Coordinates of C-alpha atoms in Angstrom, one line a residue:
M235 CA 15.9 10.1 48.4
P236 CA 15.8 11.3 44.8
I237 CA 19.2 12.9 43.7
A238 CA 19.0 16.8 43.1
R239 CA 20.5 16.6 39.6
D240 CA 18.1 14.0 38.4
V241 CA 15.3 15.9 39.8
L242 CA 16.4 18.9 37.8
K243 CA 16.9 16.9 34.6
G244 CA 13.3 15.4 34.8
L245 CA 12.0 18.9 35.4
A246 CA 13.8 20.1 32.5
E247 CA 12.6 17.2 30.1
N248 CA 9.0 17.7 31.3
N249 CA 9.2 21.4 30.3
G250 CA 11.0 20.9 27.1
V251 CA 14.1 22.3 28.0
C252 CA 17.5 20.9 26.5
V253 CA 19.6 19.1 29.3
N254 CA 22.9 19.4 27.5
P255 CA 22.8 22.9 26.3
M256 CA 26.1 24.5 24.6
P257 CA 26.9 28.1 25.9
F258 CA 27.8 30.4 23.2
R259 CA 29.3 34.0 23.5
R260 CA 26.9 36.4 21.5
T261 CA 28.3 39.8 20.5
D262 CA 25.8 42.6 19.0
L263 CA 27.8 44.3 16.4
E264 CA 25.7 47.4 16.9
T265 CA 25.6 47.9 20.6
G266 CA 29.0 46.0 21.5
R267 CA 27.0 44.1 24.3
T268 CA 28.3 40.7 24.9
E269 CA 26.1 37.8 26.6
V270 CA 26.4 34.3 27.0
V271 CA 23.4 32.3 25.4
D272 CA 22.5 28.6 25.8
I273 CA 22.1 26.8 22.3
P274 CA 20.2 23.6 22.2
C275 CA 22.1 20.5 21.2
R276 CA 19.6 19.4 18.9
A277 CA 20.4 15.7 19.4
R278 CA 18.3 13.3 17.5
L279 CA 18.2 10.5 19.9
A280 CA 16.3 10.4 23.2
S281 CA 19.2 8.7 24.8
K282 CA 21.4 11.8 24.5
C283 CA 18.5 14.5 25.2
K284 CA 15.1 13.5 25.2
P285 CA 13.5 17.3 24.8
C286 CA 15.7 18.0 21.8
A287 CA 14.8 14.6 20.1
E288 CA 11.3 15.1 20.6
R289 CA 11.4 18.5 19.0
E290 CA 13.2 17.5 16.1
R291 CA 10.6 14.5 15.3
R292 CA 7.8 17.3 15.9
L293 CA 9.7 19.0 13.2
R294 CA 9.9 16.3 11.0
R295 CA 6.1 15.7 11.3
Q296 CA 5.5 19.4 10.3
Q297 CA 7.6 18.8 7.4
I298 CA 5.9 15.7 6.1
R299 CA 2.5 17.2 7.0
E300 CA 3.1 20.3 4.9
G301 CA 4.3 18.6 1.9
W302 CA 2.3 15.4 1.6
H303 CA -1.0 16.7 0.2
L304 CA -0.1 19.7 -1.9
D305 CA -2.5 21.1 -4.6
D306 CA 0.0 23.4 -6.1
E307 CA 3.6 22.8 -7.1
P308 CA 5.9 23.9 -4.2
A309 CA 7.9 26.8 -4.7
V310 CA 11.6 26.9 -3.9
P311 CA 12.8 30.4 -3.5
V312 CA 16.1 31.2 -4.8
E313 CA 17.9 34.5 -3.5
L314 CA 19.3 36.7 -5.9
P315 CA 23.4 36.8 -5.8
A316 CA 24.9 39.7 -3.9
D317 CA 26.8 42.4 -5.7
D318 CA 30.3 41.0 -4.3
V319 CA 29.4 37.8 -6.0
I320 CA 28.4 39.3 -9.4
A321 CA 31.6 41.3 -9.1
L322 CA 33.8 38.0 -8.4
V323 CA 32.1 36.2 -11.5
T324 CA 32.8 39.1 -13.6
T325 CA 36.3 39.3 -12.8
R326 CA 36.7 35.6 -13.2
A327 CA 35.3 35.8 -16.6
H328 CA 37.8 38.7 -17.7
L329 CA 40.6 36.2 -16.5
E330 CA 39.5 33.4 -18.5
F331 CA 39.4 36.0 -21.7
D332 CA 43.0 37.0 -20.8
R333 CA 44.1 33.3 -20.7
A334 CA 42.6 32.7 -24.2
A335 CA 44.0 35.6 -25.4
L336 CA 47.5 34.8 -24.7
A337 CA 47.4 32.0 -27.4
F338 CA 47.3 34.9 -30.0
E339 CA 49.9 37.2 -28.8
Q340 CA 53.4 37.0 -30.1
L341 CA 55.5 36.1 -26.8
A342 CA 58.5 34.1 -25.6
P343 CA 57.7 30.7 -24.3
A344 CA 59.0 31.8 -20.7
E345 CA 57.1 34.9 -20.8
R346 CA 53.8 33.1 -21.8
A347 CA 54.3 30.6 -19.1
A348 CA 54.9 33.5 -16.6
Q349 CA 51.7 35.3 -17.6
L350 CA 49.8 32.0 -17.4
A351 CA 50.9 31.3 -13.9
D352 CA 49.7 34.7 -13.0
I353 CA 46.4 34.4 -14.3
D354 CA 45.9 30.9 -12.8
A355 CA 47.1 32.3 -9.5
A356 CA 44.8 35.1 -9.5
A357 CA 41.7 32.8 -10.9
A358 CA 42.4 30.3 -8.1
D359 CA 42.3 33.3 -5.4
I360 CA 38.8 34.2 -6.9
D361 CA 37.6 30.7 -6.6
E362 CA 38.6 30.8 -3.1
Q363 CA 36.8 34.0 -2.4
L364 CA 33.6 32.5 -4.1
A365 CA 33.8 29.4 -1.9
T366 CA 33.2 31.7 1.1
C367 CA 30.3 33.8 -0.6
R368 CA 26.6 32.5 -0.7
I369 CA 26.7 30.4 -3.7
R370 CA 26.4 26.9 -4.5
G371 CA 28.7 24.7 -6.6
A372 CA 32.0 25.8 -8.5
L373 CA 32.2 27.8 -11.9
V374 CA 34.9 25.2 -13.4
P375 CA 35.4 21.4 -12.4
N376 CA 38.2 20.8 -10.3
P377 CA 41.0 19.6 -12.6
D378 CA 42.8 17.6 -10.1
A379 CA 40.1 15.5 -9.5
V380 CA 40.2 11.8 -10.1
P381 CA 37.9 10.9 -13.1
K382 CA 35.0 8.7 -12.2
R383 CA 34.8 5.3 -13.6
V384 CA 31.7 5.2 -16.0
R385 CA 30.1 1.8 -16.8
S386 CA 27.2 0.6 -19.2
T387 CA 23.8 1.5 -18.1
R388 CA 22.4 -1.5 -20.0
R389 CA 19.9 -3.4 -17.8
R390 CA 20.6 -6.8 -16.8
A391 CA 19.1 -9.6 -19.0
D392 CA 17.2 -11.1 -16.0
A393 CA 15.7 -8.1 -15.0
V394 CA 12.1 -7.1 -15.7
D395 CA 11.3 -4.6 -18.4
L396 CA 10.1 -1.2 -17.4
P397 CA 8.0 1.4 -19.3
K398 CA 10.1 4.5 -19.6
L399 CA 8.4 7.9 -20.0
P400 CA 9.8 11.4 -20.3
V401 CA 9.5 12.9 -16.7
E402 CA 7.1 15.8 -16.6
A403 CA 8.2 18.7 -14.4
K404 CA 5.5 18.6 -12.0
T405 CA 5.1 16.9 -8.5
V406 CA 1.6 17.1 -7.8
G407 CA -0.7 14.0 -8.0
R408 CA -3.5 13.2 -10.2
V409 CA -7.1 14.2 -9.4
Y410 CA -9.9 12.0 -9.4
R411 CA -13.6 13.0 -9.8
G412 CA -16.2 10.8 -8.0
R413 CA -19.8 10.2 -9.2
D414 CA -21.1 12.9 -7.1
G415 CA -19.0 15.6 -8.8
K416 CA -16.4 15.8 -5.8
T417 CA -12.8 15.9 -6.6
H418 CA -10.2 13.9 -4.4
R419 CA -6.4 14.1 -4.8
P420 CA -5.2 11.1 -2.5
S421 CA -1.6 10.2 -1.7
T422 CA 0.1 7.2 -0.7
L423 CA 1.6 5.4 2.3
L424 CA 4.4 3.1 0.9
T425 CA 6.4 0.4 2.8
L426 CA 9.4 -0.9 1.1
T427 CA 11.1 -4.1 2.3
L428 CA 13.9 -6.6 1.4
G429 CA 13.6 -10.1 0.0
S430 CA 13.5 -13.0 2.2
H431 CA 16.7 -14.5 3.7
G432 CA 15.0 -17.6 5.4
A433 CA 12.0 -18.2 7.0
V434 CA 11.6 -16.5 10.4
H435 CA 9.3 -17.0 13.4
S436 CA 6.4 -14.4 13.0
A437 CA 3.1 -13.5 14.5
H438 CA 1.1 -12.0 11.7
R439 CA -2.3 -11.1 12.2
R440 CA -5.4 -11.5 9.9
G441 CA -7.9 -9.3 11.5
N442 CA -8.6 -10.7 14.8
W443 CA -7.1 -14.0 13.9
V444 CA -3.1 -14.8 14.2
A445 CA -1.7 -16.4 11.2
Q446 CA 0.2 -19.9 11.7
C447 CA 3.8 -19.4 11.6
E448 CA 5.9 -21.5 9.2
C449 CA 7.2 -23.6 11.9
G450 CA 3.7 -24.8 12.4
R451 CA 3.0 -23.1 15.8
L452 CA 1.0 -19.8 16.8
H453 CA 3.0 -17.3 18.3
A454 CA 2.3 -14.4 20.6
D455 CA 3.7 -11.0 20.2
W456 CA 6.0 -11.4 23.1
D457 CA 7.0 -15.0 22.2
P458 CA 11.1 -15.2 22.5
L459 CA 11.5 -16.7 19.0
I460 CA 9.7 -13.8 17.2
G461 CA 12.1 -12.6 14.4
T462 CA 14.6 -15.6 14.7
P463 CA 15.1 -18.0 12.0
V464 CA 13.2 -21.2 12.0
D465 CA 16.5 -23.1 10.8
P466 CA 19.4 -20.9 11.7
D467 CA 21.8 -23.1 9.9
S468 CA 20.0 -22.6 6.5
Y469 CA 19.3 -18.7 7.0
D470 CA 21.5 -16.7 4.7
Y471 CA 23.4 -14.3 7.0
R472 CA 25.6 -13.2 4.1
R473 CA 22.8 -12.2 1.9
A474 CA 21.2 -10.4 4.9
A475 CA 24.3 -8.4 5.7
L476 CA 25.0 -7.3 2.2
D477 CA 21.4 -6.0 1.6
A478 CA 21.5 -4.0 5.0
I479 CA 24.8 -2.7 3.7
H480 CA 23.5 -1.4 0.1
F481 CA 20.0 -0.9 1.2
A482 CA 20.1 3.0 0.9
R483 CA 21.7 2.6 -2.5
V484 CA 18.7 0.2 -3.9
L485 CA 16.2 2.9 -2.4
D486 CA 17.5 5.6 -4.5
R487 CA 17.4 3.2 -7.5
F488 CA 13.8 2.6 -6.8
W489 CA 12.7 6.4 -6.9
Q490 CA 14.6 6.8 -10.0
N491 CA 13.1 4.0 -11.8
L492 CA 9.5 5.0 -10.4
R493 CA 9.8 8.5 -11.8
R494 CA 10.5 7.1 -15.4
A495 CA 7.9 4.6 -15.1
A496 CA 5.2 6.9 -13.9
G497 CA 6.3 9.9 -16.1
W498 CA 6.5 12.6 -13.5
N499 CA 8.5 13.6 -10.5
V500 CA 7.4 11.7 -7.7
Q501 CA 8.2 13.1 -4.2
Y502 CA 8.3 11.1 -1.1
A503 CA 9.4 11.6 2.7
G504 CA 10.0 8.7 5.1
A505 CA 12.2 7.0 7.5
V506 CA 14.1 3.7 7.6
E507 CA 13.6 1.3 10.5
L508 CA 14.5 -2.3 11.5
Q509 CA 12.2 -5.1 11.3
K510 CA 12.1 -7.9 14.0
R511 CA 14.4 -10.1 11.8
F512 CA 16.7 -7.2 12.0
A513 CA 16.6 -6.4 8.3
P514 CA 16.1 -2.5 7.3
H515 CA 12.8 -1.3 5.8
A516 CA 11.4 2.0 4.9
H517 CA 8.1 3.9 5.5
F518 CA 7.4 6.8 2.9
A519 CA 4.6 9.4 2.5
V520 CA 4.3 9.7 -1.4
R521 CA 2.6 12.6 -2.6
G522 CA 0.1 11.7 -5.3
T523 CA -1.0 7.9 -6.4
V524 CA 0.9 5.6 -8.6
P525 CA -1.0 2.4 -9.6
R526 CA 0.1 -0.7 -7.3
A527 CA 0.6 -2.9 -10.2
L528 CA 3.1 -0.3 -11.5
M529 CA 4.9 0.0 -8.2
R530 CA 5.3 -3.7 -7.7
Q531 CA 6.7 -4.1 -11.3
V532 CA 9.0 -1.3 -10.5
A533 CA 10.1 -2.9 -7.3
A534 CA 10.7 -6.2 -9.1
A535 CA 12.9 -4.6 -11.8
T536 CA 14.9 -2.4 -9.3
Y537 CA 18.5 -3.7 -8.5
H538 CA 21.8 -2.2 -7.5
Q539 CA 25.2 -3.6 -8.9
V540 CA 28.1 -3.6 -6.6
W541 CA 31.0 -3.0 -8.9
W542 CA 33.7 -4.0 -6.5
P543 CA 36.4 -6.8 -6.8
H544 CA 34.8 -10.1 -5.9
F545 CA 35.1 -11.1 -2.2
D546 CA 33.0 -14.2 -2.4
Q547 CA 35.6 -16.5 -0.3
P548 CA 38.2 -14.7 2.0
V549 CA 41.7 -15.5 1.3
Y550 CA 42.8 -14.9 5.0
D551 CA 41.2 -15.7 8.3
V552 CA 40.8 -12.8 10.9
G553 CA 42.3 -15.3 13.7
G554 CA 45.1 -16.3 11.5
K555 CA 48.0 -14.5 9.7
V556 CA 47.0 -11.5 7.8
P557 CA 48.8 -9.2 5.4
V558 CA 50.9 -6.8 7.1
W559 CA 52.5 -3.7 6.0
N560 CA 55.7 -3.5 4.6
V561 CA 57.6 -0.3 4.9
E562 CA 60.1 -0.8 2.1
V563 CA 57.6 -1.7 -0.4
G564 CA 55.0 0.5 0.8
A565 CA 52.0 -1.8 0.5
Y566 CA 50.5 -4.6 2.3
C567 CA 52.0 -8.0 1.5
D568 CA 51.3 -11.7 1.8
P569 CA 52.3 -13.1 5.3
H570 CA 53.7 -16.3 3.8
S571 CA 55.4 -15.1 0.4
G572 CA 55.9 -11.5 1.0
A573 CA 54.5 -10.5 -2.4
P574 CA 52.3 -7.3 -2.3
L575 CA 48.7 -7.8 -2.5
A576 CA 46.6 -6.2 -5.7
T577 CA 46.2 -2.6 -5.6
W578 CA 42.6 -1.2 -5.6
Q579 CA 43.1 0.4 -8.8
A580 CA 44.4 -2.8 -10.4
A581 CA 41.4 -4.7 -9.0
L582 CA 38.9 -2.3 -10.4
D583 CA 40.9 -2.3 -13.9
A584 CA 40.2 -6.0 -14.0
L585 CA 36.7 -5.3 -14.0
D586 CA 36.7 -3.2 -17.3
D587 CA 36.6 -6.4 -19.2
E588 CA 33.3 -7.1 -21.1
D589 CA 32.9 -10.5 -19.4
A590 CA 33.6 -9.0 -15.8
T591 CA 30.7 -9.5 -13.5
P592 CA 29.4 -7.3 -10.5
A593 CA 30.5 -8.4 -6.9
D594 CA 26.8 -8.4 -5.9
V595 CA 23.5 -7.3 -6.9
I596 CA 20.8 -6.1 -4.3
R597 CA 17.3 -6.2 -5.1
L598 CA 14.0 -5.4 -3.2
G599 CA 11.3 -7.3 -2.0
R600 CA 7.8 -6.5 -0.9
V601 CA 5.9 -3.6 -1.5
D602 CA 2.7 -2.1 0.4
A603 CA 0.8 0.7 -0.6
R604 CA -2.3 2.3 0.9
G605 CA -4.2 5.2 -0.4
I606 CA -4.6 8.3 2.2
E607 CA -7.0 10.9 2.0
H608 CA -6.0 14.5 3.0
G609 CA -7.6 15.9 6.3
T610 CA -8.4 12.4 7.6
K611 CA -7.4 10.6 10.6
D612 CA -5.6 8.0 8.9
A613 CA -3.3 10.9 7.4
E614 CA -2.3 12.0 10.9
R615 CA -1.9 8.4 12.1
A616 CA 0.3 7.7 9.1
I617 CA 2.6 10.5 9.8
R618 CA 2.9 9.4 13.5
Y619 CA 3.6 6.0 12.1
V620 CA 6.2 7.0 9.8
T621 CA 8.2 9.0 12.6
K622 CA 7.5 6.6 15.3
Y623 CA 11.1 5.3 16.2
L624 CA 13.0 8.6 15.2
T625 CA 14.1 9.5 18.7
K626 CA 15.6 5.7 19.3
D627 CA 18.6 4.3 17.7
L628 CA 18.1 2.0 14.7
V629 CA 18.4 -1.1 16.9
D630 CA 16.7 0.3 20.0
A631 CA 13.1 -0.1 18.6
T632 CA 14.0 -3.9 17.8
H633 CA 16.6 -4.7 20.6
A634 CA 17.1 -8.4 21.4
R635 CA 15.1 -9.3 24.5
T636 CA 15.7 -12.8 24.7
D637 CA 18.6 -15.5 24.0
P638 CA 17.3 -16.5 20.6
Q639 CA 17.1 -13.0 19.5
Q640 CA 20.4 -12.1 20.9
A641 CA 22.1 -15.3 19.2
H642 CA 20.4 -14.1 15.8
F643 CA 21.7 -10.4 16.5
D644 CA 25.3 -11.6 17.1
R645 CA 25.7 -14.1 14.1
L646 CA 24.4 -11.3 11.9
H647 CA 26.9 -8.6 13.3
A648 CA 29.6 -11.3 12.9
E649 CA 28.8 -11.5 9.5
L650 CA 28.8 -7.7 9.2
S651 CA 32.1 -7.5 10.8
V652 CA 34.1 -9.3 8.1
L653 CA 32.5 -7.9 5.1
P654 CA 33.9 -4.8 3.3
C655 CA 31.8 -1.6 3.7
S656 CA 33.6 0.8 1.4
P657 CA 36.4 1.0 -1.1
T658 CA 38.6 2.1 2.0
C659 CA 37.6 -0.5 4.5
S660 CA 40.4 -2.6 6.1
N661 CA 38.4 -6.0 5.5
W662 CA 39.6 -5.9 1.9
L663 CA 42.9 -7.2 3.1
L664 CA 41.0 -10.6 3.9
Y665 CA 40.2 -11.0 0.5
G666 CA 43.7 -10.3 -1.1
V667 CA 43.1 -6.6 -2.2
Q668 CA 44.5 -3.4 -0.5
P669 CA 42.0 -0.7 0.3
D670 CA 41.8 2.4 -1.6
G671 CA 44.4 4.7 -0.2
A672 CA 46.0 2.1 2.0
K673 CA 48.2 3.3 4.8
P674 CA 50.0 1.5 7.9
G675 CA 47.9 0.5 10.7
L676 CA 44.8 -1.0 9.1
T677 CA 43.5 -4.2 10.9
P678 CA 41.2 -6.5 9.1
G679 CA 38.0 -7.1 11.0
R680 CA 38.4 -4.1 13.0
C681 CA 37.2 -1.3 10.5
A682 CA 35.8 1.8 12.2
G683 CA 33.0 2.5 9.7
K684 CA 29.5 2.6 10.8
V685 CA 28.4 -0.5 9.2
H686 CA 30.4 -2.7 11.5
Q687 CA 28.8 -1.0 14.5
R688 CA 26.3 -2.7 16.6
T689 CA 24.1 0.4 16.9
T690 CA 23.6 0.5 12.9
L691 CA 23.8 -3.2 12.3
G692 CA 24.9 -2.4 8.6
F693 CA 22.6 0.5 7.4
T694 CA 24.7 3.6 7.2
G695 CA 22.6 5.7 4.9
R696 CA 20.5 8.6 6.1
R697 CA 17.6 7.6 8.5
V698 CA 15.3 10.2 7.2
L699 CA 14.8 10.5 3.4
V700 CA 13.2 13.5 1.9
S701 CA 13.1 14.3 -1.8
R702 CA 14.1 18.0 -2.8
Q703 CA 10.8 19.2 -3.9
W704 CA 8.9 17.8 -1.1
S705 CA 7.7 21.2 0.7
G706 CA 9.9 23.8 -0.6
K707 CA 11.3 24.3 2.7
T708 CA 14.5 22.9 4.7
L709 CA 14.2 22.0 8.4
A710 CA 15.8 25.2 9.1
D711 CA 13.1 27.0 7.2
H712 CA 10.4 25.2 9.3
R713 CA 12.4 26.0 12.5
A714 CA 12.5 29.6 11.7
D715 CA 8.9 30.0 10.9
N716 CA 7.9 28.4 14.3
R717 CA 10.3 30.7 16.3
A718 CA 8.9 33.6 14.3
W719 CA 5.5 32.8 15.1
V720 CA 6.2 32.2 18.8
R721 CA 7.7 35.5 19.1
T722 CA 5.1 37.3 17.3
V723 CA 2.3 35.5 19.5
L724 CA 4.1 36.5 22.5
A725 CA 4.4 40.1 21.4
G726 CA 0.5 40.2 20.8
A727 CA 0.8 42.0 17.4
L728 CA -0.2 38.9 14.8
A729 CA -3.1 39.5 12.4
D730 CA -4.1 37.2 9.7
D731 CA -2.3 39.1 6.9
E732 CA 0.9 39.6 8.7
T733 CA 4.1 37.7 8.0
P734 CA 6.8 37.3 10.6
Q735 CA 9.8 39.0 9.3
P736 CA 13.1 37.2 10.0
E737 CA 16.0 38.9 12.1
D738 CA 19.1 40.2 10.8
T739 CA 21.5 37.3 11.4
R740 CA 24.5 39.3 10.3
R741 CA 24.2 41.7 13.3
F742 CA 25.5 39.1 15.9
T743 CA 28.6 37.2 16.1
F744 CA 28.8 34.0 17.8
E745 CA 31.8 32.2 19.5
R746 CA 31.7 28.9 21.5
A747 CA 32.3 29.6 25.3
R748 CA 34.0 27.2 27.7
P749 CA 32.4 25.9 30.7
E750 CA 35.4 27.1 32.9
D751 CA 34.8 30.6 31.9
P752 CA 34.5 33.2 34.6
D753 CA 31.0 34.6 32.8
V754 CA 29.6 31.1 32.2
D755 CA 27.2 29.9 34.8
S756 CA 27.2 26.2 36.0
L757 CA 25.1 23.8 34.1
A758 CA 22.5 23.8 36.8
V759 CA 22.0 27.2 37.0
R760 CA 21.6 27.7 33.4
L761 CA 19.0 24.8 33.5
M762 CA 16.9 26.3 36.1
R763 CA 16.9 29.8 34.2
S764 CA 15.8 28.1 31.0
I765 CA 13.2 26.2 33.0
S766 CA 11.7 29.3 34.4
E767 CA 12.0 31.1 31.1
R768 CA 10.2 28.2 29.1
R769 CA 7.4 28.1 31.8
R770 CA 6.7 31.8 31.4
W771 CA 6.5 31.3 27.5
H772 CA 3.7 28.6 28.0
T773 CA 2.0 30.9 30.6
E774 CA 1.9 33.5 27.9
L775 CA 1.0 31.3 24.9
E776 CA -1.9 29.8 27.1
H777 CA -3.0 33.4 27.8
A778 CA -2.9 34.5 24.1
R779 CA -4.9 31.3 23.2
T780 CA -7.7 32.2 25.4
T781 CA -7.9 35.7 24.4
A782 CA -9.6 36.8 21.1
L783 CA -6.4 36.6 19.0
P784 CA -7.5 35.7 15.3
T785 CA -5.5 32.7 14.8
S786 CA -6.5 29.1 14.6
T787 CA -5.7 26.8 17.9
A788 CA -4.2 24.2 15.7
Q789 CA -1.7 26.4 14.2
L790 CA -0.6 28.1 17.5
T791 CA -0.2 24.6 19.0
L792 CA 1.9 23.5 16.5
A793 CA 4.2 26.6 16.6
A794 CA 4.5 26.0 20.5

């Protein structure tokens, strides 16, 4: 017989109800009424909460759809500063004037130092108050911040030259006019992959025909060797691991180079996935078009230099004696001689030499671009293709199903476990360098960074990449628009020229409620109540769609 909890969970998933809601106690500041409300967990993985993950994927699809084929520049609204912000900034300006005026007053050194201390304390208090207000950034830089190392931006001698144009302040693509007089503003579906690390078994198709693998055989899609190296001994696992670690940075460099080469602010939205060979690649919806030859030229000229201490060969083995923390010296020391290892800052100072070379150079590989017309089936199919695996973990879509694939996965993960992932990684001890901010308790080969986890397999950047001027809205804006639309439709008072008004969020205060609180019902009771409420909403929305409501079915379905 089925278990009751599993039946309830399945019913909640079928109705789109979060199965792990978080209880919050909401207080109305005007009426004083307090009630417990459930907030969805908003998990992005179906393994944690399938309804929330699917809802987040639909929201990403909506975001890509609204910003892909724009005809006009997206307007990013910026709210006006509040009166309290203006008052604080004005006071801060007066303090800076008073500080500069002290230099021209005839004061004793002790008295001048005391007044400067009072002014600095007042300025620090103003900065703390501004940090809690609705304002971004800081008025003055932090004087205690560590200065950033600046290196030369001169391009490498082995890199392909790129055209460098002034970037225009536009994000909309070019308009083409056909022979029949019609205008077209196509966009692009772009795929970026890394270079080859060695021949792998593949089942590429050319139309209805399957291309021959490099091993000389024809493989089916379910072949146990798909994605595994033809020759595991010659496969460059180190190169594959380093490319996966720094793939996010080389992607950022690609978009910078493309904007400078194209001469306008190219906008993009996409996601990162794993290929069958367990190497990351990215699919992007790009607004407008760029010549394919220029894209290939930019990809060939794009690289990322890793300015870290060289880690070509490990000095110590994971299974042998490794550096240990010396309490008296306050550093990690060699297990044989007892001498302290080189500090991180000393290792970076050695790279300031003119003849210094980067520890590694990451490059892109293949570029695949397709033109997509607005309003076609290909456009919607491409959006679903970009967001296909967003509800799964990075390795779930291409998990190892056979013994050869599992052996390939384990060997790549073993290489990732001993490579440094960041300046603070404990694996630096294997290469004779102390990590940045070294402290006791670091064990090489057991870094807790996400790079070394089996669920990421080296990639730790953002899974979804969206440029700043894509749609002019954030995910919170899209979520608020959908919520306001549904509420307005349920009220039955929507007209074509009406705009839903947002709620006054300052009216309520929220605090996390504990499951053991007496006013918090059990999870099963709250799920059943949410299921009933969701079914009522769907019934009312379906009734609104069948009535003479002056709205389009597509927009109503999207909001639901």
